[in-house]
Short mmCIF file of C-alpha atoms in Angstrom, two decimals:
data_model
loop_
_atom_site.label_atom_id
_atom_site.label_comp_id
_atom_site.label_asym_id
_atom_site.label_seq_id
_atom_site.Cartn_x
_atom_site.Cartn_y
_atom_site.Cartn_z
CA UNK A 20 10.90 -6.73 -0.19
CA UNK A 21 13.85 -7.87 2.09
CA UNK A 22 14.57 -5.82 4.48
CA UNK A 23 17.60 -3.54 4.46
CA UNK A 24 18.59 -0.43 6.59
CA UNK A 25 17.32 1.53 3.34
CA UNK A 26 13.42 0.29 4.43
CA UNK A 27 11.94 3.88 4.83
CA UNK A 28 9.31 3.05 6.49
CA UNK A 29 9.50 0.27 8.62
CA UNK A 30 6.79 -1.56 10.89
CA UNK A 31 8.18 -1.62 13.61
CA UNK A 32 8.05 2.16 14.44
CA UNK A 33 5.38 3.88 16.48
CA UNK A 34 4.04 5.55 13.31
CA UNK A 35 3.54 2.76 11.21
CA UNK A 36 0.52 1.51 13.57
CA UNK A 37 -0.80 5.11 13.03
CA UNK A 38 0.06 4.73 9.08
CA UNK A 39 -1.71 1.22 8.85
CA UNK A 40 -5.07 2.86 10.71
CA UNK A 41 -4.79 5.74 8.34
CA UNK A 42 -4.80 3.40 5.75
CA UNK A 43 -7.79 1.40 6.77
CA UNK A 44 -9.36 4.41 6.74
CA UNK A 45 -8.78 5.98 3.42
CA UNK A 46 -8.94 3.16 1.56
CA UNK A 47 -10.79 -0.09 3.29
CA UNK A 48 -14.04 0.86 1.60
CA UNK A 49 -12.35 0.59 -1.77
CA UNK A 50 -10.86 -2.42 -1.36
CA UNK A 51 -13.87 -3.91 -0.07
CA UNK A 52 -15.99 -2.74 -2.76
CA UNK A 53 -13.68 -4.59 -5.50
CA UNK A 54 -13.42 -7.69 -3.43
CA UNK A 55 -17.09 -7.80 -2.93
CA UNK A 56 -17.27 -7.50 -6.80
CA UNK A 57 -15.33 -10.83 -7.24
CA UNK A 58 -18.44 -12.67 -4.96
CA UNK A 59 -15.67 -13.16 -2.51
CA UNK A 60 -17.94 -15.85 0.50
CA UNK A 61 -17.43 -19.17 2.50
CA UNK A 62 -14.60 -21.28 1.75
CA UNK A 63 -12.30 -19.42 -0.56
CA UNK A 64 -8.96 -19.18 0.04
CA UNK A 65 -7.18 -16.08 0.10
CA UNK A 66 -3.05 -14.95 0.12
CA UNK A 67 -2.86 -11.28 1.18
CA UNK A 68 0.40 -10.18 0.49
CA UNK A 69 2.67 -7.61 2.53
CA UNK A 70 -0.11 -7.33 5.05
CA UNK A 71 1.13 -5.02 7.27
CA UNK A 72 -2.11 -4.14 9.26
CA UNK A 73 -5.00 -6.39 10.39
CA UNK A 74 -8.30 -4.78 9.01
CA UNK A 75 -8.09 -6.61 5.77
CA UNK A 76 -6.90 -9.97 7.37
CA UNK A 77 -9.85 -9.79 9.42
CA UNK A 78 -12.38 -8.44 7.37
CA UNK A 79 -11.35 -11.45 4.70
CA UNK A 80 -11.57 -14.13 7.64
CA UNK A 81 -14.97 -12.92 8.60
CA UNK A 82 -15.87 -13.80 4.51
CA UNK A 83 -14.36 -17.18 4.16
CA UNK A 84 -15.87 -18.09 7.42
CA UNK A 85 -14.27 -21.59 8.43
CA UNK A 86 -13.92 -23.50 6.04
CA UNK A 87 -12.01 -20.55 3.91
CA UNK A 88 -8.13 -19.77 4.46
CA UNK A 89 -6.39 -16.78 4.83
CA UNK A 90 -2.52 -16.36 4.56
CA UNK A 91 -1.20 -13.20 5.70
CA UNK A 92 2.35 -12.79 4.72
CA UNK A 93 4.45 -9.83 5.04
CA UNK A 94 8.38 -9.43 5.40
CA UNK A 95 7.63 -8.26 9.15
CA UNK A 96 4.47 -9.83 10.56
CA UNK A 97 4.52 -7.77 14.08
CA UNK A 98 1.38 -5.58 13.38
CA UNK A 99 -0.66 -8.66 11.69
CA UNK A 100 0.50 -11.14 14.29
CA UNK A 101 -2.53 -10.17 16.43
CA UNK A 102 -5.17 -12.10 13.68
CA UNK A 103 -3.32 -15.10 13.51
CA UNK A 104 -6.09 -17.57 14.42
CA UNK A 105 -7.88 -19.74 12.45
CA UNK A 106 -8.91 -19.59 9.34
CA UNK A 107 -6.06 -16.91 8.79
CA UNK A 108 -2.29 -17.94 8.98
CA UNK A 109 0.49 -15.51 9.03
CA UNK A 110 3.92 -16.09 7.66
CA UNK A 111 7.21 -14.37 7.09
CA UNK A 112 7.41 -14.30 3.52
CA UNK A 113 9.59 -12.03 0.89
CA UNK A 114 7.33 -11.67 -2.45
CA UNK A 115 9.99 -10.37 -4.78
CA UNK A 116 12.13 -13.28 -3.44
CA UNK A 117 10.38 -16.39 -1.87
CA UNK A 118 8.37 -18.92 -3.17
CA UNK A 119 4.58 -18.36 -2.90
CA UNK A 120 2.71 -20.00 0.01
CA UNK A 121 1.04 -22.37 -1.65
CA UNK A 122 -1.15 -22.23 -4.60
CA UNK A 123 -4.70 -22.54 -5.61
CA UNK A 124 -5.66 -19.36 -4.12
CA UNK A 125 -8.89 -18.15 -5.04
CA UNK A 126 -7.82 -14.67 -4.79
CA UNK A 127 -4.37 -12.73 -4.03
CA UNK A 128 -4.45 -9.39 -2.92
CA UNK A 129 -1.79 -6.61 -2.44
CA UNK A 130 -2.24 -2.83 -1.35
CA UNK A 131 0.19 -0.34 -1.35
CA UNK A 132 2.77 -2.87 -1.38
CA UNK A 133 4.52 -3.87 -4.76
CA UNK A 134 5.76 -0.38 -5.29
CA UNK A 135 8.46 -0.90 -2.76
CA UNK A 136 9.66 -4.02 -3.69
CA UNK A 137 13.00 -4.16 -5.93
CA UNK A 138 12.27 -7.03 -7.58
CA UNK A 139 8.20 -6.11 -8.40
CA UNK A 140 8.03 -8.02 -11.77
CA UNK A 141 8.82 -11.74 -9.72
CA UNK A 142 6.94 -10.68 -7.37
CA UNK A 143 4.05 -10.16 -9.57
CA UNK A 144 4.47 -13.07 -11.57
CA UNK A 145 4.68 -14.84 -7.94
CA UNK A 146 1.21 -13.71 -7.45
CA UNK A 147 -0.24 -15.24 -10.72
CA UNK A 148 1.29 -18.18 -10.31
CA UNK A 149 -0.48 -18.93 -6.90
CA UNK A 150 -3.99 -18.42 -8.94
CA UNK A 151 -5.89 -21.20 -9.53
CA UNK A 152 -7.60 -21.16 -12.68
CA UNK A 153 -10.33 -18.70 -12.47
CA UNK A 154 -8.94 -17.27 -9.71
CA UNK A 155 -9.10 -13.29 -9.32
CA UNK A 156 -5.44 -10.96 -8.83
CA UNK A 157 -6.34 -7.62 -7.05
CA UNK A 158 -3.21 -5.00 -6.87
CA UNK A 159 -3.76 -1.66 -5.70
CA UNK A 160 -0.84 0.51 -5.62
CA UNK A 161 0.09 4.39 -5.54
CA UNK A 162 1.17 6.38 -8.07
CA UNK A 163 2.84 9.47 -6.37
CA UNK A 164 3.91 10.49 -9.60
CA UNK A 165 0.59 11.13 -11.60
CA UNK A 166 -0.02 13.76 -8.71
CA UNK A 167 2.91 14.82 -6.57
CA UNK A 168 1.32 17.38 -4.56
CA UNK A 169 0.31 17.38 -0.93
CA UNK A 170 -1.67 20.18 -1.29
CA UNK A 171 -2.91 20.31 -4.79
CA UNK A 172 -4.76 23.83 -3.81
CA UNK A 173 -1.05 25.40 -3.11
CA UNK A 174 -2.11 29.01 -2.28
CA UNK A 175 -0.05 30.02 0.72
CA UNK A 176 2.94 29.18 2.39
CA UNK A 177 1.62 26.49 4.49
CA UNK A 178 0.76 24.55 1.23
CA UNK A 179 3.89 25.11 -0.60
CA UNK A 180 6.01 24.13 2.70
CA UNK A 181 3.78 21.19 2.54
CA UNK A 182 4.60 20.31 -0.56
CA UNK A 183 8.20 21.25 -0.59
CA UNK A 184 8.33 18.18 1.94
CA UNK A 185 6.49 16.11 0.19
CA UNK A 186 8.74 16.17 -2.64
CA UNK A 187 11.49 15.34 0.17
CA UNK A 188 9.58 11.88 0.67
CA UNK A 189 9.08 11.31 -2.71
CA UNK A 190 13.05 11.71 -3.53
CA UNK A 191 13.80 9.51 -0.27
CA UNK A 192 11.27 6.45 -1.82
CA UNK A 193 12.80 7.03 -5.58
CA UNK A 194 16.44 6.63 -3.81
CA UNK A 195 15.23 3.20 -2.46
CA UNK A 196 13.76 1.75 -5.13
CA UNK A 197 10.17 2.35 -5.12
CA UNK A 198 8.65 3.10 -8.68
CA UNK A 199 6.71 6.37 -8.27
CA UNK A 200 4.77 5.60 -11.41
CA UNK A 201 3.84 1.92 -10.64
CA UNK A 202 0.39 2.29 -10.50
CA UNK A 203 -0.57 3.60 -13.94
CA UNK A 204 1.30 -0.05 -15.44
CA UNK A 205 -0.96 -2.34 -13.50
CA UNK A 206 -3.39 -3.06 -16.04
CA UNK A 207 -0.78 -3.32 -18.79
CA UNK A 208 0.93 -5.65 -16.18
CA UNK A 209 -1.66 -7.64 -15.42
CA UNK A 210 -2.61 -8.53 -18.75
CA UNK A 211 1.08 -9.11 -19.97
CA UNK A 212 1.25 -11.82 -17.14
CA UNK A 213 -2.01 -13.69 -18.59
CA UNK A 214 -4.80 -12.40 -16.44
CA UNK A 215 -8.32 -11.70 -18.56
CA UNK A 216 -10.99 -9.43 -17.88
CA UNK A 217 -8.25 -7.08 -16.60
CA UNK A 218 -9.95 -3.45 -15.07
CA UNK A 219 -8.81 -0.65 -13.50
CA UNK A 220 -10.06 2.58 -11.31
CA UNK A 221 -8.69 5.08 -9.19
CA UNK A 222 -9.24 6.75 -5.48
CA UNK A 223 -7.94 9.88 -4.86
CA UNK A 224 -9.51 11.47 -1.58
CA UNK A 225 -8.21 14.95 -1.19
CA UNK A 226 -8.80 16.18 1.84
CA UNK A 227 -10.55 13.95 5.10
CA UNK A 228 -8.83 14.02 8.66
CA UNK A 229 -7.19 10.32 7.79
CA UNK A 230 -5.43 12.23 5.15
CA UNK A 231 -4.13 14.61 7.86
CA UNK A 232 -3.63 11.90 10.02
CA UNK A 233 -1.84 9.69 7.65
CA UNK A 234 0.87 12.69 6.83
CA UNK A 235 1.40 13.82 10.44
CA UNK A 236 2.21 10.11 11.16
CA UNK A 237 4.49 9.50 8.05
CA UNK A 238 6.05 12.96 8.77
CA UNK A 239 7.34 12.40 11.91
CA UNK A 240 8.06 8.51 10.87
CA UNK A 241 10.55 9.63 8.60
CA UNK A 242 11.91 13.14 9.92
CA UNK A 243 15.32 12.47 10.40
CA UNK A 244 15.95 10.90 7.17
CA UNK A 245 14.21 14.44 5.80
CA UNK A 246 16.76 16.39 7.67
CA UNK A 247 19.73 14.16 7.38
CA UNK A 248 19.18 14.57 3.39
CA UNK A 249 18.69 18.13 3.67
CA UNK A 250 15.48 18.20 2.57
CA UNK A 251 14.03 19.87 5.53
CA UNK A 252 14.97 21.43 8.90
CA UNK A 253 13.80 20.61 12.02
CA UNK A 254 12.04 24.02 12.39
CA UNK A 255 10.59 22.80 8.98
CA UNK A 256 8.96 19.66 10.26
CA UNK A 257 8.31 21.47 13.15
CA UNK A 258 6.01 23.61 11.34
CA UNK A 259 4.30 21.29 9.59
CA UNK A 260 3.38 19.49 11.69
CA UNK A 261 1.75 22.62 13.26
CA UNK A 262 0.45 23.26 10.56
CA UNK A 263 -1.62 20.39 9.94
CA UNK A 264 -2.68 20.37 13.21
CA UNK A 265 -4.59 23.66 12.91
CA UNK A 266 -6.73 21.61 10.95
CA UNK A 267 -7.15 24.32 8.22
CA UNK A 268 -5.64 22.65 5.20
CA UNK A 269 -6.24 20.45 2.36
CA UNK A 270 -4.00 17.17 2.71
CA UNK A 271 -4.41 14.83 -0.29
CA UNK A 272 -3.07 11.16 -0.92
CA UNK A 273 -1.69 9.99 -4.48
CA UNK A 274 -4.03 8.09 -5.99
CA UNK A 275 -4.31 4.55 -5.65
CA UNK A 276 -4.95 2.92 -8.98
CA UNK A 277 -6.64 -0.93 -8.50
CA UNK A 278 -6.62 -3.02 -10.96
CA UNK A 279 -7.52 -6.63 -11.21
CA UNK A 280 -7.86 -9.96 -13.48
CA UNK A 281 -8.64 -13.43 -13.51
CA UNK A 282 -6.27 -16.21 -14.26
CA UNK A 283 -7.09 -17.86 -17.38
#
């Protein structure tokens, strides 16, 4: 996705850091789990696309060992730049717009990513292309859609201020582009661009303190867009934020849907 001053969330902030650990922390074991599936070991090479963070980067380095590669591209590299020693590389790179890095990967991975960019089906078919054949596609994406609610357990005011917010974000993504039902298409997307063996699941954690963690951090990333589009006062962030503090609610995620294939 280029970036453009209508970027909601952008790396660069504070929050994002706090977003990416969040992140890690919900959904690294997932990940991990699929990528272990594919026999993922020394001397594969990997792209990982719109890295963001560094605890896939690194946790991918430590599988392909030396004589693997790992290319970490993202359209701002500032919070991967910190794993950028060998065997992983890290580029500037636009995957709804540039060329791939290079091809023959063994595997291409991208989290949370694909739903923001505008131009999603090139970037996708990007993706394939950099397959070698036999080569494994893992996309794991949100779909904020097939469960909207912050607090699916809306019983009290807290909740349904939660979730009157939450619908704030979703309305600020939808006005930038993002597809708040992209994950449910993956694996009819995956097999329209050629991939076999295409299979999907879905983790939806419900309530953990990275949940809590991960909305305080987005919350405040975002608060002035919230208010500027009158979707929230100050006193309402304000008290949300208190609110999940206190510790004594029930802060859910979308789910995220993986779903992966091999190129044929």
């Amino acid at each position: 996705m280029k970036r453009t001053d209508g970027y909601l969330l952008d790396n660069r902030q504070t929050e994002a850091g706090e977003r990416f650990d969040a992140f890690a922390a919900l959904f690294d074991p997932t990940t991990f789990r699929h990528l272990e599936g594919f026999g993922i070991g020394p001397g594969w090479r990997c792209w990982e696309v719109g890295a963001g963070g560094t605890s896939v980067v690194s946790w991918l380095a430590k599988k392909v060992g030396p004589t693997g590669r790992v290319v970490a591209t993202d359209i701002d590299t500032s919070r991967v730049a910190a794993a950028a020693r060998p065997p992983v590389q890290v580029r500037v790179h636009d995957v709804g717009a540039d060329e791939p890095p290079g091809e023959g990967f063994d595997l291409v991975h991208a989290r949370l990513v694909l739903v923001h960019v505008p131009d999603r089906d090139r970037a996708l078919r990007s993706m394939v292309q950099a397959l070698r054949p036999g080569g494994r596609l893992l996309v794991e994406d949100a779909d904020p859609a097939l469960q909207p609610l912050l607090c699916p357990d809306e019983h009290g005011p807290e909740q349904q201020l939660a979730n009157r917010l939450r619908q704030g974000f979703r309305q600020l993504l939808a006005d930038r582009g993002a597809d708040l039902a992209y994950g449910r298409r993956l694996p009819r997307l995956l097999r329209e661009a050629g991939l076999r063996q295409v299979e999907a699941d879905a983790y939806f954690p419900v309530t953990s303190p990275a949940c809590a963690a991960l909305e305080a951090a987005t919350v405040r990333q975002i608060r002035d867009q919230l208010v500027s589009a009158g979707h929230a006062t100050d006193q309402d962030i304000d008290r949300h934020l208190a609110n999940i503090a206190s510790g004594g609610m029930d802060l859910a995620t979308a789910p995220m849907i993986s779903a992966w294939g091999r190129k044929a």
